[in-house]
PDB file of C-alpha atoms in Angstrom:
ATOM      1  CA  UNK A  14     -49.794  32.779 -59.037  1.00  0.00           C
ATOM      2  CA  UNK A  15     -46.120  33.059 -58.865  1.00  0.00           C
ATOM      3  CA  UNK A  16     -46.043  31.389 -55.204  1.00  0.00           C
ATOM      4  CA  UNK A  17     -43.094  32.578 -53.201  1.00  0.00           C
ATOM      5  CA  UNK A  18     -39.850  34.375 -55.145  1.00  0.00           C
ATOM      6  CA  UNK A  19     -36.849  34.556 -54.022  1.00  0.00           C
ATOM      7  CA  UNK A  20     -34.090  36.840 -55.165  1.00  0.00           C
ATOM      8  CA  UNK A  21     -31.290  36.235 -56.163  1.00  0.00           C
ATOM      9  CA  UNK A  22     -30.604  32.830 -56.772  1.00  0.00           C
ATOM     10  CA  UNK A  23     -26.515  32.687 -55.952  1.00  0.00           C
ATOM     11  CA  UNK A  24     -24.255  35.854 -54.337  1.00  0.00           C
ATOM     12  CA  UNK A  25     -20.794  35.821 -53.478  1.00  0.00           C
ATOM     13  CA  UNK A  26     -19.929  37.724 -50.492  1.00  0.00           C
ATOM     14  CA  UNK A  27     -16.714  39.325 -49.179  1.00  0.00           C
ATOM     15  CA  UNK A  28     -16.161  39.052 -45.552  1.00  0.00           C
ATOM     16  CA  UNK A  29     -17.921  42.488 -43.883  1.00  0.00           C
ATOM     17  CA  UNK A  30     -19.829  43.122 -46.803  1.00  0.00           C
ATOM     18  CA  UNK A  31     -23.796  43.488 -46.338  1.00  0.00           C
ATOM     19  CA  UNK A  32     -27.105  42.731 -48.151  1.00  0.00           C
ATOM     20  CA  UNK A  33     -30.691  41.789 -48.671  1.00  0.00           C
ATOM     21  CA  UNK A  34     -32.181  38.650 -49.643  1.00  0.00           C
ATOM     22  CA  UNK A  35     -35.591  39.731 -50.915  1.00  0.00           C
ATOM     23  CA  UNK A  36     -38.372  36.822 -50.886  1.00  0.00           C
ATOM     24  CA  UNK A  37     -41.923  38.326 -52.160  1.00  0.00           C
ATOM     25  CA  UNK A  38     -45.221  36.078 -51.883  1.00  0.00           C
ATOM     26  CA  UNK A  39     -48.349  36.624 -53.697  1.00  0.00           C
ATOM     27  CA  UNK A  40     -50.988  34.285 -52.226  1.00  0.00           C
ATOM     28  CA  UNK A  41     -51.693  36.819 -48.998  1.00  0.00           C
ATOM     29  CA  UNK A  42     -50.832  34.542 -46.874  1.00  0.00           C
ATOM     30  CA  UNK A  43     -49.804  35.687 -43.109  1.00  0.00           C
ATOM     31  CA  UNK A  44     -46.939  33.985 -42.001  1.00  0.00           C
ATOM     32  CA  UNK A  45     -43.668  34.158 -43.626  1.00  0.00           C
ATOM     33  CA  UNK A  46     -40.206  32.732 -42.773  1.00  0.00           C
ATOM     34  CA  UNK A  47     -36.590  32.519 -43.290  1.00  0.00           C
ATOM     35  CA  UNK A  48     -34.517  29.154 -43.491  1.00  0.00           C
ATOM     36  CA  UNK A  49     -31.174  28.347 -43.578  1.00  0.00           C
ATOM     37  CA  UNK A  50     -30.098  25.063 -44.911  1.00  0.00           C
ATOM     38  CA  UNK A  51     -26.139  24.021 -44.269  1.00  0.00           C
ATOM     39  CA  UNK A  52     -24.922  20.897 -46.555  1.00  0.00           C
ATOM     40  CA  UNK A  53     -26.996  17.680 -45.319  1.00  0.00           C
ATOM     41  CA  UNK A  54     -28.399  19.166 -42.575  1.00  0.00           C
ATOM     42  CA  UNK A  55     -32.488  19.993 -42.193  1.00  0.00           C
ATOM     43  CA  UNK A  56     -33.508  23.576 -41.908  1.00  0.00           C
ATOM     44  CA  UNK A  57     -33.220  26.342 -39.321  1.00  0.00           C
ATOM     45  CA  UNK A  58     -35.558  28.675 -38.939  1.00  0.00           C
ATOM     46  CA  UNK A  59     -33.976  32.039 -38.430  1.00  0.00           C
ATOM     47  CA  UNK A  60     -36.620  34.272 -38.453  1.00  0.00           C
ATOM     48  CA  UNK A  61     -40.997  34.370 -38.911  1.00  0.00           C
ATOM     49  CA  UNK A  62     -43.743  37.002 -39.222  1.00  0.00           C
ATOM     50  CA  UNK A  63     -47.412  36.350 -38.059  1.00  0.00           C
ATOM     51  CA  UNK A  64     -48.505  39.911 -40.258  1.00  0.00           C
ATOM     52  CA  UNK A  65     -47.145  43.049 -41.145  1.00  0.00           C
ATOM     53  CA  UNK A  66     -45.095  44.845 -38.518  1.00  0.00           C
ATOM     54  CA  UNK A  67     -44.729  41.864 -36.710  1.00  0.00           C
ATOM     55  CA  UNK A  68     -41.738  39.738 -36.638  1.00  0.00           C
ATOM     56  CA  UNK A  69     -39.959  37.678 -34.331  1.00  0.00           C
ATOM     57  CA  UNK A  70     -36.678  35.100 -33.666  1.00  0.00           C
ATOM     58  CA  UNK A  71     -36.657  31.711 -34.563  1.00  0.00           C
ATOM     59  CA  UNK A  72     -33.568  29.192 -33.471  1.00  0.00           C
ATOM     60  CA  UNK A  73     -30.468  31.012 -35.430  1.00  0.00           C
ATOM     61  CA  UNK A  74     -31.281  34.981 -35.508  1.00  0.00           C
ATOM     62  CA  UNK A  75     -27.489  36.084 -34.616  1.00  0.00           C
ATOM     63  CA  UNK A  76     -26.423  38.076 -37.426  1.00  0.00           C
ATOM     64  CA  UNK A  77     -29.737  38.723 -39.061  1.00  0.00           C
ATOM     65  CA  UNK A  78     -32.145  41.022 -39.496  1.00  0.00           C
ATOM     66  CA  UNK A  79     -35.702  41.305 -40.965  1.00  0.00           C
ATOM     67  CA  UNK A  80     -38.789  43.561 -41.552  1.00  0.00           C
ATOM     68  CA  UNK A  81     -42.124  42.666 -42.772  1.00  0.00           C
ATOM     69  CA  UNK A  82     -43.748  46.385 -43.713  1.00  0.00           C
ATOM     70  CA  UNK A  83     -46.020  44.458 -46.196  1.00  0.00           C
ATOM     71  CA  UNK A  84     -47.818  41.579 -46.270  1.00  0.00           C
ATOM     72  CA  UNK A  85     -46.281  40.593 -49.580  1.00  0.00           C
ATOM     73  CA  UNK A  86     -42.800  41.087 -48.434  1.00  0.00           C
ATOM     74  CA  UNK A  87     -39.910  39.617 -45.997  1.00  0.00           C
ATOM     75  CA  UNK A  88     -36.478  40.999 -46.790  1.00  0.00           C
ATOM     76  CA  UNK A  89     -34.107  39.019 -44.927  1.00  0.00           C
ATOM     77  CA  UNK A  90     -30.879  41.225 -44.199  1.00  0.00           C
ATOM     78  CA  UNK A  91     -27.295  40.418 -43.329  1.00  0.00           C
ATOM     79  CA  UNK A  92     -24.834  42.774 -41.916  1.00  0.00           C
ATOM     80  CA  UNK A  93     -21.289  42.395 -41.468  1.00  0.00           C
ATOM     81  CA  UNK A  94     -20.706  38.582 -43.650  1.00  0.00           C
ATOM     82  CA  UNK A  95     -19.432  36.003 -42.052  1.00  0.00           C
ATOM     83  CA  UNK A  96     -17.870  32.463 -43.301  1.00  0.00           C
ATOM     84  CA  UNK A  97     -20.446  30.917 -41.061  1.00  0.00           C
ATOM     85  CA  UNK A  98     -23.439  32.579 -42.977  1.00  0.00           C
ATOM     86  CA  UNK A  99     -22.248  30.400 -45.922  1.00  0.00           C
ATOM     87  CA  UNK A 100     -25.869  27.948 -46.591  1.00  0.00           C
ATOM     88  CA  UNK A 101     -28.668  27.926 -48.643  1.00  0.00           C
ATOM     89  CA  UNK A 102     -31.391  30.447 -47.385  1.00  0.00           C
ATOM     90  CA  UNK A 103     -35.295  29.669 -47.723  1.00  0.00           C
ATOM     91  CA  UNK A 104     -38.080  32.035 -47.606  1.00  0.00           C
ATOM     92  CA  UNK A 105     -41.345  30.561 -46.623  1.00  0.00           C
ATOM     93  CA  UNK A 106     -45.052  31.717 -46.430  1.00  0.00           C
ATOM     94  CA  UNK A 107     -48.216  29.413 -45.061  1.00  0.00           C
ATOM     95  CA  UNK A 108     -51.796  31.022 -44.285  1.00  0.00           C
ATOM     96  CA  UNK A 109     -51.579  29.872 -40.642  1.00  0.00           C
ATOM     97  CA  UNK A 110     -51.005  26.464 -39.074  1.00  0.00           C
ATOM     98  CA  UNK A 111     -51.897  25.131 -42.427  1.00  0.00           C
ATOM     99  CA  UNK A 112     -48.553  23.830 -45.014  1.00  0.00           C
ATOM    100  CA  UNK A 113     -45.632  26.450 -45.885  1.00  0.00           C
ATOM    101  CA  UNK A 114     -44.861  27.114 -49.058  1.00  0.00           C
ATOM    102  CA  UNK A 115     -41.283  27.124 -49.693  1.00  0.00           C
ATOM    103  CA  UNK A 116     -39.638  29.310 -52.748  1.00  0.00           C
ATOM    104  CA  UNK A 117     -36.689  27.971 -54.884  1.00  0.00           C
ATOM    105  CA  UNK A 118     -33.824  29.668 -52.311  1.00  0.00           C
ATOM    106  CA  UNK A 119     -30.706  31.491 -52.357  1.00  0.00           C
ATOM    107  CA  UNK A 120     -27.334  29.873 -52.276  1.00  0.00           C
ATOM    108  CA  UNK A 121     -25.122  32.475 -50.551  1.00  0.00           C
ATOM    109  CA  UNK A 122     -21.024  31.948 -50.016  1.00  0.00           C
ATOM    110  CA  UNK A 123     -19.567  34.408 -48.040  1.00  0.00           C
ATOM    111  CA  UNK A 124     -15.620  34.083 -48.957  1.00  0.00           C
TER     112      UNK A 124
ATOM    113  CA  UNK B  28     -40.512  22.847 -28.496  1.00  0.00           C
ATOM    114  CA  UNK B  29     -41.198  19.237 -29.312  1.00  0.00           C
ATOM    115  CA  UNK B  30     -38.141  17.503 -30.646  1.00  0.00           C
ATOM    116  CA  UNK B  31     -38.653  14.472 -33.117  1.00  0.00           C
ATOM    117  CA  UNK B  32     -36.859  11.651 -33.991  1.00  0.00           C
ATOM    118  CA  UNK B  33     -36.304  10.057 -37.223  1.00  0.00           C
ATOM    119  CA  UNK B  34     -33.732   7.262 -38.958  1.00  0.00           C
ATOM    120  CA  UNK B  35     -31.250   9.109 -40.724  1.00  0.00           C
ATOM    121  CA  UNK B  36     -31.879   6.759 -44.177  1.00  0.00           C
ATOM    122  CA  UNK B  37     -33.704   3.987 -45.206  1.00  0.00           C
ATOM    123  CA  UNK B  38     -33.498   1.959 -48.492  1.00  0.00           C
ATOM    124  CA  UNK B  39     -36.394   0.875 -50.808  1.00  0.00           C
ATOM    125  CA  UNK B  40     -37.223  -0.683 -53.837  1.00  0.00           C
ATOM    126  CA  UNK B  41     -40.151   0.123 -56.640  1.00  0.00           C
ATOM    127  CA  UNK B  42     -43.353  -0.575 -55.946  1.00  0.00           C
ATOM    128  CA  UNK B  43     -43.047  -1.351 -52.424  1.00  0.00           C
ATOM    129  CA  UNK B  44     -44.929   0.597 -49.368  1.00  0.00           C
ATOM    130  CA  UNK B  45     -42.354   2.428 -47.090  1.00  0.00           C
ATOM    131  CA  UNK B  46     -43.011   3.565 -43.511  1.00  0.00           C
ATOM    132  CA  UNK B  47     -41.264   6.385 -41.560  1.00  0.00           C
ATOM    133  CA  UNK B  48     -41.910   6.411 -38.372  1.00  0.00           C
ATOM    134  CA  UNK B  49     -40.788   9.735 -36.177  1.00  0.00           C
ATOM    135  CA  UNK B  50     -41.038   9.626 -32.109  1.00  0.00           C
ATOM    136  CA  UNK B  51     -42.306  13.422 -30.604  1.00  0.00           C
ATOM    137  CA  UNK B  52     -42.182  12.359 -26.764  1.00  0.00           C
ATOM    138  CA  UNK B  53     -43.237  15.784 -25.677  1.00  0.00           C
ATOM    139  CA  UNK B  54     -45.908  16.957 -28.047  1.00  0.00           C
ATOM    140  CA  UNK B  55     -47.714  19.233 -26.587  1.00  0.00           C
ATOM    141  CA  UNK B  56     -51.676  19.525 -26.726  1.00  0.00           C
ATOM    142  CA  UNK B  57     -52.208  22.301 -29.569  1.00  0.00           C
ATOM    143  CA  UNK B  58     -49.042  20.665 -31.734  1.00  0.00           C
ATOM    144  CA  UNK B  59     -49.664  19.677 -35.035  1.00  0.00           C
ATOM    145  CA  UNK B  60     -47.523  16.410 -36.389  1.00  0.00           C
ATOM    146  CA  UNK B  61     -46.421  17.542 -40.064  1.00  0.00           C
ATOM    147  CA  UNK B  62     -44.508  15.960 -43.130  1.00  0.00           C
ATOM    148  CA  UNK B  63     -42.495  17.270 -46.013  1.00  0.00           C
ATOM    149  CA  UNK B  64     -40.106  16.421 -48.453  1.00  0.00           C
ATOM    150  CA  UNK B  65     -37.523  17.630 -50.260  1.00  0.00           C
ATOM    151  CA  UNK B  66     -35.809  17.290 -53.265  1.00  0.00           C
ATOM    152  CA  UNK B  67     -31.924  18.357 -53.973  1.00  0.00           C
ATOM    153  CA  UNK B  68     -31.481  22.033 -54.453  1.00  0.00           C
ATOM    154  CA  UNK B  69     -34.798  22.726 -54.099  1.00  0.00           C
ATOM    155  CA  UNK B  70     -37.383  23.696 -50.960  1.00  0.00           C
ATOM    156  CA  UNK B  71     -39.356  21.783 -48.956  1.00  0.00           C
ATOM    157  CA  UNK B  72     -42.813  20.290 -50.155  1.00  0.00           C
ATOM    158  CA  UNK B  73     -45.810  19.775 -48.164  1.00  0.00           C
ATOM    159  CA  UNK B  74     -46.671  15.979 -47.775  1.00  0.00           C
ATOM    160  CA  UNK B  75     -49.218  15.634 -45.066  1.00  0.00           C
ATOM    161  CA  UNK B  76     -51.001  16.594 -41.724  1.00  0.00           C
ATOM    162  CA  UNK B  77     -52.720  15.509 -39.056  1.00  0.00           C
ATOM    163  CA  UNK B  78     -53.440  16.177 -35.393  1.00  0.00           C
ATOM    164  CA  UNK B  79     -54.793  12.468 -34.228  1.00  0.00           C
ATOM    165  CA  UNK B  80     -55.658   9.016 -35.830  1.00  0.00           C
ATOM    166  CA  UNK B  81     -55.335   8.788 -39.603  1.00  0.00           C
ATOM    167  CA  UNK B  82     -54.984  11.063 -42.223  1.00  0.00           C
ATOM    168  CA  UNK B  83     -54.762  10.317 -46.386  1.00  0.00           C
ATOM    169  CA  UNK B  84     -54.343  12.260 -48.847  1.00  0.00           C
ATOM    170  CA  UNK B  85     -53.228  11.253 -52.804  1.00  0.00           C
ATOM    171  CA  UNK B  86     -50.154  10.975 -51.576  1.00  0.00           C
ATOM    172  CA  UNK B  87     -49.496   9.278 -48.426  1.00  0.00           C
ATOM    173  CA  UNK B  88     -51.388   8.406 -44.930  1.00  0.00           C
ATOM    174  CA  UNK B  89     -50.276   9.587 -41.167  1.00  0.00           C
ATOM    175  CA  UNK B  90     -50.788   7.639 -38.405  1.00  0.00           C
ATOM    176  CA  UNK B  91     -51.083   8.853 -35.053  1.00  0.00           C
ATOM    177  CA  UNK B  92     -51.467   6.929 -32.367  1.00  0.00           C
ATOM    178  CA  UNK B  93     -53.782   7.965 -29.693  1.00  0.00           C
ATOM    179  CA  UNK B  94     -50.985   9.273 -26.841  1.00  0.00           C
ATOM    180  CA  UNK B  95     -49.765  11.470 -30.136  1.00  0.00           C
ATOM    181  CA  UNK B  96     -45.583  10.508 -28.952  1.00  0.00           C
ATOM    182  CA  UNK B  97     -45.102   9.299 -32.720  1.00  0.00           C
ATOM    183  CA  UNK B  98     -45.997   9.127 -35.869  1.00  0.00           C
ATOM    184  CA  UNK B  99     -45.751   7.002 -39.338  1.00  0.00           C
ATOM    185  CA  UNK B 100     -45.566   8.512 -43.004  1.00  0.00           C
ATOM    186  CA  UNK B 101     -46.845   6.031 -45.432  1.00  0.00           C
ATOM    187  CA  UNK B 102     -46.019   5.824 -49.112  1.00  0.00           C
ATOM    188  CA  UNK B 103     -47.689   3.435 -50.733  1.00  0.00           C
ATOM    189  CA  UNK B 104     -46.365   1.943 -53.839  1.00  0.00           C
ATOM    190  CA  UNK B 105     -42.941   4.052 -53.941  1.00  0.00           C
ATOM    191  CA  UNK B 106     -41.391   4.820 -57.282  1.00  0.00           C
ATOM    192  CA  UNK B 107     -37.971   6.251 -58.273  1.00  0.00           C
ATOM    193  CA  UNK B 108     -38.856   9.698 -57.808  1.00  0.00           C
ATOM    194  CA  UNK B 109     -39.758   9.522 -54.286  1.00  0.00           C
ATOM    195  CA  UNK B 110     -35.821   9.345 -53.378  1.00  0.00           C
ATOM    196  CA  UNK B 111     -35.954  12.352 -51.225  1.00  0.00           C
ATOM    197  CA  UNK B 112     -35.033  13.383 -47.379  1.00  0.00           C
ATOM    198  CA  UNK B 113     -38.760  13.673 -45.653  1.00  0.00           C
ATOM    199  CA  UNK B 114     -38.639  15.397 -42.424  1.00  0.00           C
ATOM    200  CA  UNK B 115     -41.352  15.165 -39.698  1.00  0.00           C
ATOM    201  CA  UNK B 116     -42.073  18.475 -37.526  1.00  0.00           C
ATOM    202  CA  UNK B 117     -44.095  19.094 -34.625  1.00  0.00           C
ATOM    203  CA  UNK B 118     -45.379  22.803 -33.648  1.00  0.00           C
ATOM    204  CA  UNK B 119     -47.539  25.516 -34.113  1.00  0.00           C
ATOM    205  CA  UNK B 120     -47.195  27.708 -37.059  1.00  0.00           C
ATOM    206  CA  UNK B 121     -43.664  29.902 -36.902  1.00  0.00           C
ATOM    207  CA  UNK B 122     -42.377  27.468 -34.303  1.00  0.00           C
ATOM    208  CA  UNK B 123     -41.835  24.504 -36.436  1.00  0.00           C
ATOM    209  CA  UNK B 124     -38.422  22.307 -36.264  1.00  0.00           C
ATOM    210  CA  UNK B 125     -36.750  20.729 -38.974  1.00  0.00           C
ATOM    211  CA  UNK B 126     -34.407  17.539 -37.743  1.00  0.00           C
ATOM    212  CA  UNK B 127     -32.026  16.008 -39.818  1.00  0.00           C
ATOM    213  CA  UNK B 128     -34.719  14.081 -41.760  1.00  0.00           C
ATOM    214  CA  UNK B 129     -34.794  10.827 -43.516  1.00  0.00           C
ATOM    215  CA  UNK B 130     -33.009  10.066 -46.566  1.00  0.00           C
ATOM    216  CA  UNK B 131     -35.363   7.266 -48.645  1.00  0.00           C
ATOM    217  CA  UNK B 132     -33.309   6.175 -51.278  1.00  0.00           C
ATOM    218  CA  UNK B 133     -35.267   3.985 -53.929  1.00  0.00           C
ATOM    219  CA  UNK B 134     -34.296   1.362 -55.869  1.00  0.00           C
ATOM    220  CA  UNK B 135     -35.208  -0.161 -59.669  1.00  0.00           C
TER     221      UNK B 135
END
């Protein structure tokens, strides 16, 4: 098993620009989420899915958005870049209440 | 959402047994108490869980007092490589909080 994949593993963003942060699990499990890690601070959960075509908002959602058509996938999306969108993003899948499995994470500047 | 608590470091040296405590005043009933660490540049890792009393695994042991308001990790016998931020959450699944965490730094 692969566990969770993230891609890609560093972008560089202009200001305004858009795209997708793909993260891709292959152990079936139900919930996914999506982290955001700023420099020496814990984690922020921006978004989480209990099962396909369900998703929902977690602390910091402003200026994100996700889909979950799959139980495999969990796209995370930015529109419209920001400096503040500048972190280390974290995709995350656990089979319920159980641990989450974290993959390796994308380090996204937005310049 | 239960908020927890944690020191923001704590120093250690080889070989000795290190315990984090983390205070979750308002736990509620169907909360779990959970640990993980992590690494630089990398994700979190799963330590330990528990819901009440004691829990060990190969790793470490959570203790849980019985009104549930905090918590201890316990590594026993730290090494080197356990220099890592651990962070303590309380919550059901998808409404788990990360704090700041502790930083453990070990020493030779």
């Amino acid at each position: 098993n692969a566990g969770v994949t993230q891609t890609p593993k560093f972008r560089i963003l202009k200001i305004g620009q858009s795209m997708t942060l793909q993260c891709t699990q292959d152990m079936n499990h139900n919930y996914m989420y999506w982290y955001r890690q700023d420099p020496g601070m814990g984690l922020k959960l921006i978004y989480y899915s209990v099962g396909a075509g369900i998703t929902d908002k977690g602390e910091v959602p402003n200026g994100y958005n996700v889909s979950r058509s799959t139980t495999e996938d969990f796209p995370l999306r930015l529109e419209l870049a920001a400096p503040s969108q500048t972190s280390v993003y974290f995709c995350a899948s656990s089979p319920s209440v159980d641990e989450q499995y974290f993959g390796p994470g994308t380090r996204l500047t937005v310049t | 959402l239960a908020k927890t608590t944690q020191p923001i470091s704590m120093d250690s040296y080889e070989g000795q047994e290190v315990n984090i405590t983390c205070s979750h005043n308002n736990i509620a009933t169907n909360d779990y108490i959970t640990w993980y660490q992590q690494f630089p540049s990398q994700g979190p890792r799963f330590i330990i869980q528990g819901y009440k009393t004691k829990v060990t695994n190969e790793v470490a042991s959570l203790f849980i007092p019985a009104d549930r308001k905090s918590s201890t990790l316990s590594l026993p016998r730290v090494s080197l490589s356990d220099t890592a931020v651990y962070y303590c959450l309380v919550g059901e699944a998808g409404k788990l909080i990360f704090g700041q965490g502790t930083e453990l730094s070990v020493k030779p």
